[in-house]
Short mmCIF file of C-alpha atoms in Angstrom, two decimals:
data_model
loop_
_atom_site.label_atom_id
_atom_site.label_comp_id
_atom_site.label_asym_id
_atom_site.label_seq_id
_atom_site.Cartn_x
_atom_site.Cartn_y
_atom_site.Cartn_z
CA PRO A 1 67.89 128.26 108.29
CA GLU A 2 65.16 130.91 108.53
CA ARG A 3 63.18 129.34 105.71
CA GLN A 4 63.56 125.89 107.26
CA TRP A 5 62.37 127.22 110.62
CA GLY A 6 59.34 128.82 108.97
CA ASP A 7 58.55 125.54 107.21
CA PHE A 8 58.85 123.66 110.50
CA VAL A 9 56.53 126.13 112.29
CA ILE A 10 53.94 125.73 109.54
CA ARG A 11 54.17 121.92 109.71
CA MET A 12 53.80 121.94 113.49
CA LYS A 13 50.73 124.21 113.50
CA SER A 14 47.76 121.89 113.89
CA GLN A 15 44.79 124.16 114.60
CA ALA A 16 43.77 127.79 114.75
CA ALA A 17 45.55 130.01 117.30
CA ASP A 18 42.31 130.59 119.20
CA ALA A 19 41.29 126.91 119.29
CA GLY A 20 41.13 124.49 122.15
CA ALA A 21 41.06 120.72 121.61
CA ASP A 22 38.82 118.27 123.45
CA SER A 23 41.91 117.00 125.31
CA GLY A 24 42.50 120.48 126.76
CA ALA A 25 45.36 121.32 124.36
CA LEU A 26 45.42 125.03 123.55
CA GLY A 27 46.44 127.18 120.63
CA MET A 28 47.89 126.60 117.18
CA PHE A 29 50.53 124.15 118.44
CA ARG A 30 48.04 122.29 120.66
CA TYR A 31 50.00 122.91 123.83
CA ASP A 32 48.89 120.41 126.45
CA PRO A 33 48.59 122.02 129.91
CA ARG A 34 51.39 119.71 131.12
CA ARG A 35 53.75 121.20 128.51
CA LEU A 36 52.63 124.73 129.44
CA ALA A 37 53.49 123.87 133.05
CA ASP A 38 56.96 122.73 131.93
CA LEU A 39 57.35 126.22 130.46
CA LYS A 40 56.13 127.82 133.70
CA LEU A 41 53.11 129.47 132.07
CA VAL A 42 50.42 127.62 134.05
CA GLN A 43 49.82 125.96 137.39
CA GLY A 44 47.25 123.60 138.89
CA VAL A 45 47.40 121.12 136.02
CA ARG A 46 44.95 118.28 136.50
CA ALA A 47 43.03 115.73 134.50
CA GLU A 48 39.26 115.84 134.74
CA GLU A 49 36.95 113.07 133.62
CA VAL A 50 34.46 114.22 130.99
CA ASP A 51 32.06 112.52 128.55
CA GLY A 52 31.97 109.08 130.11
CA GLY A 53 35.55 108.61 131.14
CA ARG A 54 37.55 110.65 128.64
CA ARG A 55 40.27 112.78 130.28
CA GLN A 56 40.58 116.48 129.69
CA TRP A 57 43.57 118.42 131.06
CA THR A 58 42.90 121.75 132.72
CA CYS A 59 45.07 124.44 134.26
CA GLU A 60 45.19 128.04 135.42
CA PHE A 61 47.43 130.50 133.63
CA LEU A 62 49.91 132.36 135.79
CA PRO A 63 49.15 136.12 135.97
CA PRO A 64 49.42 138.32 134.10
CA LEU A 65 48.86 135.73 131.35
CA THR A 66 45.32 134.45 130.84
CA GLN A 67 43.88 131.74 128.65
CA ALA A 68 42.10 134.41 126.62
CA ALA A 69 45.38 136.32 126.07
CA TRP A 70 47.16 133.09 125.06
CA LEU A 71 44.46 132.12 122.58
CA SER A 72 44.24 135.59 121.06
CA SER A 73 47.99 135.96 120.39
CA PRO A 74 49.49 133.86 117.60
CA GLU A 75 52.68 135.90 118.03
CA MET A 76 53.00 134.88 121.68
CA GLN A 77 52.36 131.25 120.77
CA VAL A 78 55.13 131.31 118.15
CA ARG A 79 57.55 132.96 120.62
CA VAL A 80 56.80 130.34 123.27
CA PHE A 81 57.07 127.57 120.67
CA SER A 82 60.50 128.91 119.64
CA VAL A 83 61.75 128.96 123.26
CA ASP A 84 60.34 125.47 123.80
CA MET A 85 62.00 124.06 120.66
CA LYS A 86 65.38 125.52 121.74
CA ARG A 87 64.95 123.87 125.15
CA LEU A 88 64.01 120.55 123.59
CA ALA A 89 66.85 120.77 121.04
CA LYS A 90 69.35 121.00 123.91
CA MET A 91 67.79 117.97 125.55
CA ILE A 92 67.92 116.02 122.29
CA ALA A 93 71.56 116.98 121.75
CA ALA A 94 72.43 115.83 125.27
CA LYS A 95 70.38 112.64 125.43
CA HIS A 96 69.43 111.48 121.92
CA ARG A 97 72.14 112.80 119.56
CA ASP A 98 72.87 109.22 118.45
CA GLU A 99 69.31 108.87 117.11
CA ILE A 100 69.87 111.45 114.36
CA GLY A 101 70.16 109.46 111.15
CA GLN A 102 68.64 106.28 112.63
CA GLU A 103 65.50 104.95 111.06
CA HIS A 104 62.21 105.40 112.92
CA ALA A 105 58.76 104.82 111.47
CA GLY A 106 60.37 104.16 108.08
CA ARG A 107 62.23 107.50 107.86
CA ARG A 108 65.68 108.65 108.91
CA ALA A 109 65.49 110.81 112.00
CA THR A 110 66.43 114.45 111.86
CA LEU A 111 66.42 117.08 114.58
CA SER A 112 63.12 118.47 113.29
CA GLY A 113 61.47 115.05 113.48
CA LEU A 114 62.70 114.43 117.02
CA LEU A 115 61.51 117.90 118.05
CA ALA A 116 58.06 117.05 116.68
CA VAL A 117 57.93 113.90 118.81
CA ALA A 118 59.19 115.71 121.91
CA HIS A 119 56.61 118.48 121.37
CA ALA A 120 53.79 115.93 121.04
CA ALA A 121 54.87 113.51 123.76
CA GLY A 122 57.24 115.39 126.07
CA ALA A 123 60.83 114.43 126.89
CA GLU A 124 59.91 111.09 128.48
CA GLY A 125 57.51 110.34 125.65
CA LEU A 126 60.32 110.92 123.15
CA ARG A 127 62.56 108.48 125.02
CA SER A 128 59.84 105.82 125.00
CA TRP A 129 58.88 106.48 121.37
CA LEU A 130 62.51 106.03 120.29
CA ARG A 131 62.96 102.80 122.22
CA ARG A 132 59.63 101.04 121.69
CA ASP A 133 58.23 100.28 118.26
CA THR A 134 54.83 99.71 119.86
CA ASP A 135 54.73 103.43 120.74
CA LYS A 136 55.01 104.29 117.07
CA THR A 137 51.74 102.49 116.34
CA ALA A 138 49.99 103.19 119.65
CA PHE A 139 50.60 106.96 119.45
CA ARG A 140 49.59 107.63 115.85
CA ASN A 141 49.40 111.42 116.23
CA THR A 142 52.96 111.53 117.59
CA THR A 143 54.22 109.40 114.73
CA ALA A 144 52.30 111.53 112.24
CA ALA A 145 53.99 114.64 113.64
CA TYR A 146 57.37 112.94 113.23
CA LEU A 147 56.66 111.98 109.65
CA LYS A 148 55.42 115.47 108.84
CA ALA A 149 58.47 117.20 110.34
CA THR A 150 61.44 114.90 109.87
CA GLY A 151 63.74 116.07 107.10
CA VAL A 152 63.00 119.80 107.48
CA PHE A 153 66.33 120.27 109.29
#
């Protein structure tokens, strides 16, 4: 299990720990400010229009945490990711257990694949992604995360 978890963490890492994406996602797991709010790490989440209509999510970290502290601590990011995956695994067990083993995007679903979708899209996004084939093509990054992670465990 420990080796599988390590493999999953590596597969889910999508940028450097100190990086921020154009969308506003922060850190090695590209945590969207909305997901950080779900984890009670930030407040004041809002979308701002930048570069001719593109949305960028912003937030304020709750003291004593700061954005600089978050981006400078890969260890903290992995700890938060671990807590988040445990939370999402409970949700998947309660609401989507029957999807394990079903085919999605050409691959049989496993817990690790569903966690990847929930991480990328949130709990409601997972529900929609599972139910609507159009989501699998419309949200290519979410589907790519699923394909990268499904089968790890």
